[in-house]
GROMACS .gro file of N, CA and C in nm:
model
  537
    1MET      N    1   0.367   1.370  -1.003
    1MET     CA    2   0.471   1.266  -1.014
    1MET      C    3   0.469   1.162  -0.956
    2SER      N    4   0.439   1.187  -0.826
    2SER     CA    5   0.404   1.054  -0.718
    2SER      C    6   0.270   0.991  -0.722
    3GLY      N    7   0.182   1.037  -0.800
    3GLY     CA    8   0.079   0.951  -0.866
    3GLY      C    9   0.070   0.885  -0.986
    4SER      N   10   0.195   0.978  -1.046
    4SER     CA   11   0.218   0.896  -1.192
    4SER      C   12   0.306   0.752  -1.111
    5SER      N   13   0.383   0.766  -1.095
    5SER     CA   14   0.450   0.615  -1.033
    5SER      C   15   0.377   0.515  -0.964
    6ILE      N   16   0.268   0.604  -0.892
    6ILE     CA   17   0.210   0.494  -0.851
    6ILE      C   18   0.106   0.397  -0.915
    7MET      N   19   0.101   0.472  -1.086
    7MET     CA   20  -0.004   0.412  -1.133
    7MET      C   21   0.113   0.347  -1.227
    8GLU      N   22   0.226   0.358  -1.245
    8GLU     CA   23   0.329   0.293  -1.291
    8GLU      C   24   0.377   0.146  -1.248
    9ILE      N   25   0.357   0.161  -1.120
    9ILE     CA   26   0.392   0.042  -1.019
    9ILE      C   27   0.286  -0.065  -1.044
   10HIS      N   28   0.124  -0.016  -1.019
   10HIS     CA   29   0.025  -0.097  -1.083
   10HIS      C   30   0.047  -0.183  -1.178
   11ARG      N   31   0.095  -0.087  -1.259
   11ARG     CA   32   0.096  -0.159  -1.417
   11ARG      C   33   0.175  -0.223  -1.456
   12GLY      N   34   0.315  -0.252  -1.365
   12GLY     CA   35   0.417  -0.340  -1.353
   12GLY      C   36   0.572  -0.257  -1.411
   13GLU      N   37   0.523  -0.148  -1.453
   13GLU     CA   38   0.655  -0.068  -1.505
   13GLU      C   39   0.709  -0.034  -1.399
   14LEU      N   40   0.814  -0.093  -1.274
   14LEU     CA   41   0.885  -0.089  -1.205
   14LEU      C   42   1.011   0.015  -1.207
   15LYS      N   43   1.044  -0.043  -1.341
   15LYS     CA   44   1.211   0.074  -1.353
   15LYS      C   45   1.155   0.229  -1.398
   16GLN      N   46   1.042   0.250  -1.452
   16GLN     CA   47   0.966   0.345  -1.482
   16GLN      C   48   0.949   0.454  -1.377
   17ALA      N   49   0.883   0.364  -1.282
   17ALA     CA   50   0.813   0.400  -1.154
   17ALA      C   51   0.928   0.452  -1.071
   18SER      N   52   1.042   0.392  -1.050
   18SER     CA   53   1.151   0.418  -1.000
   18SER      C   54   1.237   0.569  -1.036
   19ALA      N   55   1.251   0.541  -1.175
   19ALA     CA   56   1.304   0.675  -1.235
   19ALA      C   57   1.213   0.812  -1.197
   20THR      N   58   1.085   0.745  -1.179
   20THR     CA   59   0.988   0.886  -1.158
   20THR      C   60   0.997   0.928  -1.017
   21ILE      N   61   1.049   0.850  -0.946
   21ILE     CA   62   1.029   0.854  -0.791
   21ILE      C   63   1.141   0.941  -0.750
   22GLU      N   64   1.273   0.936  -0.855
   22GLU     CA   65   1.383   0.956  -0.786
   22GLU      C   66   1.338   1.116  -0.830
   23LYS      N   67   1.303   1.171  -0.954
   23LYS     CA   68   1.249   1.288  -1.019
   23LYS      C   69   1.197   1.340  -0.895
   24VAL      N   70   1.073   1.287  -0.818
   24VAL     CA   71   1.009   1.340  -0.728
   24VAL      C   72   1.070   1.394  -0.628
   25ASN      N   73   1.152   1.289  -0.566
   25ASN     CA   74   1.247   1.308  -0.456
   25ASN      C   75   1.339   1.457  -0.476
   26SER      N   76   1.416   1.440  -0.635
   26SER     CA   77   1.478   1.579  -0.684
   26SER      C   78   1.395   1.677  -0.644
   27SER      N   79   1.315   1.697  -0.683
   27SER     CA   80   1.233   1.801  -0.671
   27SER      C   81   1.184   1.855  -0.567
   28LEU      N   82   1.178   1.751  -0.430
   28LEU     CA   83   1.159   1.750  -0.316
   28LEU      C   84   1.261   1.824  -0.238
   29ALA      N   85   1.375   1.790  -0.291
   29ALA     CA   86   1.512   1.861  -0.232
   29ALA      C   87   1.520   1.955  -0.243
   30ARG      N   88   1.472   1.982  -0.387
   30ARG     CA   89   1.489   2.153  -0.420
   30ARG      C   90   1.392   2.220  -0.368
   31ILE      N   91   1.267   2.177  -0.315
   31ILE     CA   92   1.197   2.239  -0.249
   31ILE      C   93   1.220   2.295  -0.065
   32ASP      N   94   1.289   2.201  -0.048
   32ASP     CA   95   1.392   2.198   0.077
   32ASP      C   96   1.467   2.277   0.077
   33GLU      N   97   1.554   2.292  -0.044
   33GLU     CA   98   1.642   2.363  -0.043
   33GLU      C   99   1.605   2.518  -0.078
   34LEU      N  100   1.518   2.524  -0.133
   34LEU     CA  101   1.472   2.693  -0.157
   34LEU      C  102   1.377   2.737  -0.011
   35SER      N  103   1.328   2.626   0.059
   35SER     CA  104   1.244   2.676   0.167
   35SER      C  105   1.369   2.698   0.311
   36HIS      N  106   1.458   2.699   0.250
   36HIS     CA  107   1.550   2.671   0.381
   36HIS      C  108   1.564   2.789   0.483
   37SER      N  109   1.521   2.941   0.369
   37SER     CA  110   1.541   3.022   0.445
   37SER      C  111   1.389   3.074   0.467
   38PHE      N  112   1.314   2.996   0.464
   38PHE     CA  113   1.163   3.035   0.528
   38PHE      C  114   1.097   2.902   0.540
   39PRO      N  115   1.135   2.854   0.686
   39PRO     CA  116   1.081   2.734   0.696
   39PRO      C  117   0.923   2.712   0.716
   40GLU      N  118   0.867   2.868   0.724
   40GLU     CA  119   0.725   2.823   0.758
   40GLU      C  120   0.654   2.735   0.627
   41LEU      N  121   0.737   2.772   0.504
   41LEU     CA  122   0.741   2.701   0.391
   41LEU      C  123   0.714   2.568   0.402
   42ARG      N  124   0.826   2.521   0.484
   42ARG     CA  125   0.833   2.373   0.486
   42ARG      C  126   0.689   2.304   0.555
   43SER      N  127   0.609   2.394   0.649
   43SER     CA  128   0.502   2.323   0.680
   43SER      C  129   0.392   2.360   0.636
   44ALA      N  130   0.390   2.445   0.483
   44ALA     CA  131   0.272   2.458   0.420
   44ALA      C  132   0.209   2.327   0.396
   45GLY      N  133   0.098   2.331   0.379
   45GLY     CA  134   0.028   2.213   0.345
   45GLY      C  135   0.051   2.159   0.217
   46SER      N  136   0.053   2.232   0.114
   46SER     CA  137   0.093   2.129  -0.030
   46SER      C  138   0.261   2.087  -0.051
   47VAL      N  139   0.354   2.126   0.040
   47VAL     CA  140   0.468   2.078   0.107
   47VAL      C  141   0.427   1.980   0.175
   48LEU      N  142   0.368   1.974   0.271
   48LEU     CA  143   0.356   1.805   0.325
   48LEU      C  144   0.320   1.734   0.286
   49VAL      N  145   0.174   1.747   0.177
   49VAL     CA  146   0.125   1.640   0.079
   49VAL      C  147   0.257   1.621   0.019
   50ALA      N  148   0.323   1.680  -0.062
   50ALA     CA  149   0.414   1.646  -0.160
   50ALA      C  150   0.491   1.557  -0.090
   51HIS      N  151   0.542   1.588   0.032
   51HIS     CA  152   0.631   1.452   0.083
   51HIS      C  153   0.510   1.334   0.126
   52GLN      N  154   0.441   1.345   0.152
   52GLN     CA  155   0.355   1.246   0.229
   52GLN      C  156   0.310   1.149   0.053
   53GLU      N  157   0.306   1.211  -0.042
   53GLU     CA  158   0.261   1.157  -0.112
   53GLU      C  159   0.399   1.045  -0.177
   54PHE      N  160   0.526   1.098  -0.179
   54PHE     CA  161   0.644   1.064  -0.190
   54PHE      C  162   0.677   0.916  -0.134
   55VAL      N  163   0.644   0.990   0.007
   55VAL     CA  164   0.644   0.845   0.115
   55VAL      C  165   0.547   0.713   0.065
   56GLU      N  166   0.423   0.798   0.027
   56GLU     CA  167   0.307   0.662  -0.031
   56GLU      C  168   0.393   0.582  -0.158
   57ALA      N  169   0.392   0.671  -0.262
   57ALA     CA  170   0.441   0.590  -0.373
   57ALA      C  171   0.574   0.547  -0.341
   58SER      N  172   0.702   0.598  -0.230
   58SER     CA  173   0.804   0.481  -0.255
   58SER      C  174   0.805   0.388  -0.175
   59THR      N  175   0.705   0.351  -0.051
   59THR     CA  176   0.682   0.251   0.046
   59THR      C  177   0.603   0.116  -0.079
   60LEU      N  178   0.525   0.212  -0.128
   60LEU     CA  179   0.410   0.043  -0.225
   60LEU      C  180   0.561   0.024  -0.388
   61LEU      N  181   0.630   0.147  -0.396
   61LEU     CA  182   0.738   0.053  -0.483
   61LEU      C  183   0.859  -0.032  -0.408
   62SER      N  184   0.916  -0.029  -0.285
   62SER     CA  185   0.959  -0.097  -0.191
   62SER      C  186   0.907  -0.181  -0.142
   63PHE      N  187   0.804  -0.214  -0.136
   63PHE     CA  188   0.683  -0.355  -0.088
   63PHE      C  189   0.658  -0.421  -0.228
   64VAL      N  190   0.675  -0.383  -0.343
   64VAL     CA  191   0.673  -0.450  -0.443
   64VAL      C  192   0.801  -0.534  -0.503
   65GLU      N  193   0.906  -0.425  -0.496
   65GLU     CA  194   1.023  -0.497  -0.546
   65GLU      C  195   1.079  -0.565  -0.407
   66LYS      N  196   1.092  -0.504  -0.286
   66LYS     CA  197   1.191  -0.606  -0.177
   66LYS      C  198   1.082  -0.681  -0.047
   67ASP      N  199   0.901  -0.625  -0.082
   67ASP     CA  200   0.838  -0.704   0.020
   67ASP      C  201   0.904  -0.660   0.155
   68LYS      N  202   0.905  -0.534   0.150
   68LYS     CA  203   0.934  -0.479   0.275
   68LYS      C  204   0.924  -0.304   0.292
   69LEU      N  205   0.886  -0.236   0.387
   69LEU     CA  206   0.854  -0.122   0.377
   69LEU      C  207   0.955  -0.098   0.424
   70PRO      N  208   0.988   0.067   0.365
   70PRO     CA  209   1.128   0.165   0.428
   70PRO      C  210   1.093   0.215   0.541
   71SER      N  211   1.144   0.252   0.617
   71SER     CA  212   1.202   0.316   0.670
   71SER      C  213   1.194   0.467   0.696
   72LEU      N  214   1.185   0.564   0.802
   72LEU     CA  215   1.141   0.698   0.793
   72LEU      C  216   1.309   0.727   0.783
   73LYS      N  217   1.420   0.662   0.803
   73LYS     CA  218   1.549   0.697   0.764
   73LYS      C  219   1.599   0.647   0.644
   74ASP      N  220   1.537   0.563   0.584
   74ASP     CA  221   1.510   0.516   0.455
   74ASP      C  222   1.468   0.629   0.353
   75LEU      N  223   1.390   0.671   0.400
   75LEU     CA  224   1.334   0.785   0.290
   75LEU      C  225   1.354   0.953   0.317
   76GLY      N  226   1.453   0.962   0.446
   76GLY     CA  227   1.469   1.087   0.472
   76GLY      C  228   1.362   1.173   0.489
   77SER      N  229   1.256   1.166   0.520
   77SER     CA  230   1.134   1.257   0.537
   77SER      C  231   1.119   1.296   0.663
   78GLU      N  232   1.026   1.345   0.684
   78GLU     CA  233   0.969   1.438   0.819
   78GLU      C  234   0.895   1.333   0.848
   79SER      N  235   0.869   1.313   1.012
   79SER     CA  236   0.774   1.216   1.056
   79SER      C  237   0.589   1.218   1.003
   80LYS      N  238   0.609   1.328   1.033
   80LYS     CA  239   0.423   1.342   0.994
   80LYS      C  240   0.425   1.306   0.858
   81ALA      N  241   0.500   1.344   0.749
   81ALA     CA  242   0.496   1.287   0.628
   81ALA      C  243   0.498   1.182   0.593
   82TYR      N  244   0.565   1.090   0.698
   82TYR     CA  245   0.609   0.922   0.694
   82TYR      C  246   0.494   0.894   0.724
   83LEU      N  247   0.403   0.925   0.857
   83LEU     CA  248   0.311   0.854   0.903
   83LEU      C  249   0.186   0.869   0.817
   84LEU      N  250   0.182   0.949   0.724
   84LEU     CA  251   0.061   1.014   0.662
   84LEU      C  252   0.063   0.939   0.531
   85GLY      N  253   0.184   0.931   0.464
   85GLY     CA  254   0.238   0.855   0.371
   85GLY      C  255   0.200   0.704   0.383
   86LEU      N  256   0.229   0.652   0.474
   86LEU     CA  257   0.197   0.550   0.503
   86LEU      C  258   0.031   0.480   0.550
   87LEU      N  259  -0.023   0.568   0.581
   87LEU     CA  260  -0.188   0.566   0.600
   87LEU      C  261  -0.221   0.528   0.476
   88ASP      N  262  -0.190   0.663   0.369
   88ASP     CA  263  -0.198   0.627   0.232
   88ASP      C  264  -0.225   0.513   0.165
   89VAL      N  265  -0.070   0.467   0.187
   89VAL     CA  266  -0.038   0.342   0.147
   89VAL      C  267  -0.152   0.251   0.125
   90VAL      N  268  -0.203   0.245   0.182
   90VAL     CA  269  -0.292   0.127   0.276
   90VAL      C  270  -0.399   0.126   0.144
   91GLY      N  271  -0.441   0.251   0.115
   91GLY     CA  272  -0.529   0.234  -0.031
   91GLY      C  273  -0.485   0.155  -0.146
   92GLU      N  274  -0.351   0.203  -0.176
   92GLU     CA  275  -0.292   0.152  -0.276
   92GLU      C  276  -0.283   0.005  -0.269
   93PHE      N  277  -0.241  -0.071  -0.156
   93PHE     CA  278  -0.224  -0.194  -0.139
   93PHE      C  279  -0.383  -0.273  -0.148
   94ARG      N  280  -0.461  -0.210  -0.126
   94ARG     CA  281  -0.628  -0.238  -0.149
   94ARG      C  282  -0.620  -0.304  -0.327
   95ARG      N  283  -0.599  -0.152  -0.350
   95ARG     CA  284  -0.621  -0.192  -0.527
   95ARG      C  285  -0.530  -0.294  -0.550
   96MET      N  286  -0.376  -0.341  -0.514
   96MET     CA  287  -0.313  -0.434  -0.565
   96MET      C  288  -0.388  -0.558  -0.519
   97ALA      N  289  -0.441  -0.576  -0.364
   97ALA     CA  290  -0.513  -0.702  -0.337
   97ALA      C  291  -0.630  -0.690  -0.448
   98LEU      N  292  -0.697  -0.649  -0.479
   98LEU     CA  293  -0.811  -0.643  -0.554
   98LEU      C  294  -0.753  -0.703  -0.700
   99ASN      N  295  -0.657  -0.599  -0.751
   99ASN     CA  296  -0.596  -0.679  -0.880
   99ASN      C  297  -0.546  -0.825  -0.869
  100PHE      N  298  -0.444  -0.882  -0.771
  100PHE     CA  299  -0.434  -0.975  -0.738
  100PHE      C  300  -0.562  -1.089  -0.736
  101LEU      N  301  -0.641  -1.056  -0.669
  101LEU     CA  302  -0.816  -1.134  -0.662
  101LEU      C  303  -0.847  -1.155  -0.788
  102ARG      N  304  -0.857  -1.036  -0.864
  102ARG     CA  305  -0.915  -1.051  -1.020
  102ARG      C  306  -0.852  -1.152  -1.114
  103LYS      N  307  -0.744  -1.164  -1.076
  103LYS     CA  308  -0.642  -1.235  -1.189
  103LYS      C  309  -0.633  -1.368  -1.078
  104GLY      N  310  -0.658  -1.404  -0.982
  104GLY     CA  311  -0.679  -1.563  -0.886
  104GLY      C  312  -0.536  -1.561  -0.853
  105GLU      N  313  -0.469  -1.455  -0.831
  105GLU     CA  314  -0.393  -1.473  -0.754
  105GLU      C  315  -0.358  -1.462  -0.583
  106VAL      N  316  -0.445  -1.572  -0.525
  106VAL     CA  317  -0.501  -1.519  -0.403
  106VAL      C  318  -0.367  -1.516  -0.304
  107LYS      N  319  -0.284  -1.594  -0.310
  107LYS     CA  320  -0.152  -1.610  -0.239
  107LYS      C  321  -0.107  -1.493  -0.244
  108LYS      N  322  -0.067  -1.386  -0.368
  108LYS     CA  323  -0.022  -1.286  -0.331
  108LYS      C  324  -0.116  -1.170  -0.261
  109ALA      N  325  -0.232  -1.168  -0.302
  109ALA     CA  326  -0.345  -1.066  -0.211
  109ALA      C  327  -0.294  -1.107  -0.071
  110GLU      N  328  -0.296  -1.200  -0.034
  110GLU     CA  329  -0.279  -1.241   0.125
  110GLU      C  330  -0.164  -1.184   0.163
  111SER      N  331  -0.069  -1.180   0.073
  111SER     CA  332   0.048  -1.107   0.148
  111SER      C  333   0.009  -0.978   0.123
  112VAL      N  334  -0.058  -0.884   0.016
  112VAL     CA  335  -0.040  -0.750   0.072
  112VAL      C  336  -0.147  -0.738   0.139
  113LEU      N  337  -0.240  -0.819   0.191
  113LEU     CA  338  -0.328  -0.801   0.349
  113LEU      C  339  -0.254  -0.795   0.452
  114GLY      N  340  -0.146  -0.891   0.451
  114GLY     CA  341  -0.061  -0.851   0.563
  114GLY      C  342   0.015  -0.731   0.572
  115GLY      N  343   0.074  -0.693   0.434
  115GLY     CA  344   0.172  -0.551   0.450
  115GLY      C  345   0.069  -0.433   0.529
  116MET      N  346  -0.062  -0.446   0.480
  116MET     CA  347  -0.188  -0.350   0.483
  116MET      C  348  -0.193  -0.306   0.648
  117GLU      N  349  -0.233  -0.486   0.720
  117GLU     CA  350  -0.224  -0.519   0.869
  117GLU      C  351  -0.095  -0.425   0.936
  118GLY      N  352   0.027  -0.495   0.872
  118GLY     CA  353   0.117  -0.453   0.944
  118GLY      C  354   0.180  -0.337   0.952
  119VAL      N  355   0.103  -0.242   0.826
  119VAL     CA  356   0.093  -0.124   0.863
  119VAL      C  357   0.015  -0.043   0.955
  120TYR      N  358  -0.065  -0.098   0.975
  120TYR     CA  359  -0.203  -0.035   1.072
  120TYR      C  360  -0.149  -0.069   1.226
  121GLU      N  361  -0.111  -0.181   1.220
  121GLU     CA  362  -0.037  -0.251   1.386
  121GLU      C  363   0.071  -0.173   1.422
  122ASP      N  364   0.154  -0.138   1.352
  122ASP     CA  365   0.275  -0.040   1.354
  122ASP      C  366   0.254   0.075   1.393
  123LEU      N  367   0.135   0.107   1.371
  123LEU     CA  368   0.100   0.278   1.374
  123LEU      C  369   0.010   0.291   1.475
  124GLN      N  370  -0.029   0.181   1.505
  124GLN     CA  371  -0.185   0.197   1.622
  124GLN      C  372  -0.127   0.225   1.798
  125GLY      N  373   0.011   0.165   1.759
  125GLY     CA  374   0.064   0.194   1.920
  125GLY      C  375   0.165   0.350   1.977
  126LEU      N  376   0.125   0.426   1.856
  126LEU     CA  377   0.200   0.559   1.834
  126LEU      C  378   0.103   0.651   1.979
  127ASN      N  379   0.190   0.736   2.026
  127ASN     CA  380   0.144   0.814   2.126
  127ASN      C  381   0.155   0.908   2.054
  128HIS      N  382   0.069   1.044   2.098
  128HIS     CA  383   0.094   1.164   2.048
  128HIS      C  384   0.081   1.232   1.904
  129THR      N  385  -0.010   1.113   1.860
  129THR     CA  386  -0.094   1.192   1.711
  129THR      C  387  -0.144   1.269   1.706
  130ALA      N  388  -0.196   1.340   1.819
  130ALA     CA  389  -0.285   1.439   1.806
  130ALA      C  390  -0.234   1.543   1.760
  131ILE      N  391  -0.099   1.582   1.758
  131ILE     CA  392  -0.019   1.697   1.678
  131ILE      C  393  -0.007   1.655   1.541
  132VAL      N  394  -0.015   1.528   1.467
  132VAL     CA  395  -0.013   1.506   1.330
  132VAL      C  396  -0.146   1.519   1.273
  133PRO      N  397  -0.183   1.604   1.151
  133PRO     CA  398  -0.288   1.652   1.119
  133PRO      C  399  -0.376   1.540   1.040
  134THR      N  400  -0.474   1.515   1.027
  134THR     CA  401  -0.579   1.402   0.982
  134THR      C  402  -0.548   1.262   1.015
  135PHE      N  403  -0.454   1.242   1.116
  135PHE     CA  404  -0.383   1.116   1.161
  135PHE      C  405  -0.483   1.004   1.233
  136ARG      N  406  -0.554   1.062   1.310
  136ARG     CA  407  -0.706   0.975   1.342
  136ARG      C  408  -0.792   0.922   1.260
  137VAL      N  409  -0.833   1.040   1.152
  137VAL     CA  410  -0.919   1.021   1.040
  137VAL      C  411  -0.836   0.916   0.962
  138LYS      N  412  -0.727   0.925   0.934
  138LYS     CA  413  -0.651   0.832   0.849
  138LYS      C  414  -0.684   0.703   0.909
  139MET      N  415  -0.592   0.684   1.032
  139MET     CA  416  -0.620   0.567   1.067
  139MET      C  417  -0.758   0.494   1.062
  140ASP      N  418  -0.830   0.563   1.100
  140ASP     CA  419  -1.041   0.487   1.110
  140ASP      C  420  -1.041   0.472   0.942
  141ALA      N  421  -1.016   0.537   0.854
  141ALA     CA  422  -1.010   0.504   0.712
  141ALA      C  423  -0.910   0.408   0.705
  142ALA      N  424  -0.806   0.361   0.746
  142ALA     CA  425  -0.699   0.252   0.718
  142ALA      C  426  -0.772   0.137   0.756
  143ARG      N  427  -0.816   0.133   0.883
  143ARG     CA  428  -0.899  -0.008   0.928
  143ARG      C  429  -1.029  -0.016   0.865
  144ARG      N  430  -1.114   0.067   0.816
  144ARG     CA  431  -1.199   0.071   0.696
  144ARG      C  432  -1.176  -0.018   0.579
  145ILE      N  433  -1.061   0.035   0.575
  145ILE     CA  434  -1.021  -0.060   0.425
  145ILE      C  435  -0.957  -0.155   0.427
  146ILE      N  436  -0.873  -0.205   0.541
  146ILE     CA  437  -0.816  -0.329   0.580
  146ILE      C  438  -0.920  -0.445   0.603
  147GLU      N  439  -1.029  -0.393   0.694
  147GLU     CA  440  -1.099  -0.518   0.732
  147GLU      C  441  -1.237  -0.500   0.579
  148THR      N  442  -1.256  -0.420   0.498
  148THR     CA  443  -1.339  -0.467   0.365
  148THR      C  444  -1.226  -0.553   0.281
  149THR      N  445  -1.104  -0.527   0.280
  149THR     CA  446  -1.003  -0.583   0.224
  149THR      C  447  -0.985  -0.725   0.255
  150ARG      N  448  -0.987  -0.778   0.398
  150ARG     CA  449  -0.984  -0.891   0.436
  150ARG      C  450  -1.095  -0.990   0.410
  151GLY      N  451  -1.266  -0.926   0.413
  151GLY     CA  452  -1.299  -0.999   0.393
  151GLY      C  453  -1.348  -1.044   0.226
  152ASP      N  454  -1.290  -0.975   0.144
  152ASP     CA  455  -1.244  -0.979   0.015
  152ASP      C  456  -1.151  -1.119   0.019
  153VAL      N  457  -1.065  -1.091   0.049
  153VAL     CA  458  -0.979  -1.188   0.039
  153VAL      C  459  -1.005  -1.337   0.081
  154VAL      N  460  -1.092  -1.336   0.206
  154VAL     CA  461  -1.161  -1.450   0.291
  154VAL      C  462  -1.246  -1.493   0.189
  155THR      N  463  -1.342  -1.414   0.148
  155THR     CA  464  -1.464  -1.444   0.049
  155THR      C  465  -1.384  -1.553  -0.100
  156GLU      N  466  -1.275  -1.496  -0.112
  156GLU     CA  467  -1.181  -1.536  -0.259
  156GLU      C  468  -1.116  -1.698  -0.208
  157VAL      N  469  -1.091  -1.685  -0.089
  157VAL     CA  470  -1.018  -1.795  -0.013
  157VAL      C  471  -1.104  -1.912  -0.053
  158ARG      N  472  -1.234  -1.887   0.034
  158ARG     CA  473  -1.320  -2.049   0.058
  158ARG      C  474  -1.399  -2.018  -0.138
  159ARG      N  475  -1.395  -1.927  -0.156
  159ARG     CA  476  -1.431  -1.950  -0.319
  159ARG      C  477  -1.376  -2.062  -0.389
  160PHE      N  478  -1.210  -2.043  -0.371
  160PHE     CA  479  -1.140  -2.106  -0.430
  160PHE      C  480  -1.127  -2.207  -0.428
  161SER      N  481  -1.134  -2.261  -0.231
  161SER     CA  482  -1.168  -2.375  -0.184
  161SER      C  483  -1.291  -2.445  -0.223
  162LEU      N  484  -1.398  -2.400  -0.208
  162LEU     CA  485  -1.535  -2.460  -0.286
  162LEU      C  486  -1.474  -2.513  -0.415
  163GLU      N  487  -1.452  -2.441  -0.474
  163GLU     CA  488  -1.447  -2.501  -0.643
  163GLU      C  489  -1.300  -2.607  -0.692
  164GLN      N  490  -1.212  -2.599  -0.591
  164GLN     CA  491  -1.122  -2.716  -0.561
  164GLN      C  492  -1.180  -2.843  -0.528
  165ALA      N  493  -1.267  -2.830  -0.401
  165ALA     CA  494  -1.333  -2.916  -0.368
  165ALA      C  495  -1.447  -2.966  -0.501
  166LEU      N  496  -1.487  -2.889  -0.550
  166LEU     CA  497  -1.627  -2.931  -0.663
  166LEU      C  498  -1.546  -3.000  -0.799
  167THR      N  499  -1.410  -2.967  -0.827
  167THR     CA  500  -1.309  -3.026  -0.920
  167THR      C  501  -1.316  -3.160  -0.895
  168GLY      N  502  -1.249  -3.169  -0.743
  168GLY     CA  503  -1.216  -3.290  -0.705
  168GLY      C  504  -1.359  -3.410  -0.687
  169LEU      N  505  -1.491  -3.368  -0.668
  169LEU     CA  506  -1.582  -3.471  -0.674
  169LEU      C  507  -1.603  -3.484  -0.788
  170GLU      N  508  -1.611  -3.366  -0.902
  170GLU     CA  509  -1.646  -3.396  -1.039
  170GLU      C  510  -1.549  -3.516  -1.079
  171ARG      N  511  -1.403  -3.489  -1.073
  171ARG     CA  512  -1.326  -3.591  -1.048
  171ARG      C  513  -1.347  -3.758  -1.028
  172ARG      N  514  -1.386  -3.763  -0.915
  172ARG     CA  515  -1.430  -3.880  -0.846
  172ARG      C  516  -1.562  -3.958  -0.896
  173LEU      N  517  -1.632  -3.845  -0.939
  173LEU     CA  518  -1.796  -3.895  -0.987
  173LEU      C  519  -1.762  -3.955  -1.150
  174ALA      N  520  -1.686  -3.890  -1.207
  174ALA     CA  521  -1.631  -3.924  -1.319
  174ALA      C  522  -1.532  -4.035  -1.358
  175SER      N  523  -1.481  -4.076  -1.248
  175SER     CA  524  -1.378  -4.187  -1.260
  175SER      C  525  -1.476  -4.335  -1.209
  176ARG      N  526  -1.608  -4.278  -1.117
  176ARG     CA  527  -1.683  -4.424  -1.064
  176ARG      C  528  -1.760  -4.461  -1.195
  177SER      N  529  -1.827  -4.352  -1.256
  177SER     CA  530  -1.917  -4.369  -1.392
  177SER      C  531  -1.893  -4.474  -1.500
  178LYS      N  532  -1.732  -4.445  -1.526
  178LYS     CA  533  -1.676  -4.486  -1.614
  178LYS      C  534  -1.688  -4.657  -1.611
  179PRO      N  535  -1.717  -4.772  -1.713
  179PRO     CA  536  -1.747  -4.882  -1.716
  179PRO      C  537  -1.587  -4.958  -1.735
   0.00000   0.00000   0.00000
């Protein structure tokens, strides 16, 4: 369901995405309730992944709707799921930035790039991340995604600037050649 909500967000179906995320939250609450008597189930890989995907989807929706990232407290998640979900959302931010670039909305792409960089910078300073499985691997992947996206955004900004300059030059030349 988290994956479905992410696709809904990218399609601009924010009300539907919000409803889907609520269903995810309810399902996770039920899983947590059922696993209360069996704490080892709470740390099972599939349960951690479900929580981290909820964080990813919720973070993407919050960024789109409110231009801010939700806190650990806002989402009520465990810290491992929260950290890994934040790192996963970087890839969704890239997809969003590329969609904006494709539409010619450079300023929006720059804003998304800023969000990506903010997540990375906030997580960069954390200590004791060795206890969070795959954290370092995901940090390295996030850095590569951000660097690639930055290159794409810079290229598009420069292309747009060149296009504007050429349009201005065409106008000046056209106005000079009129008798």
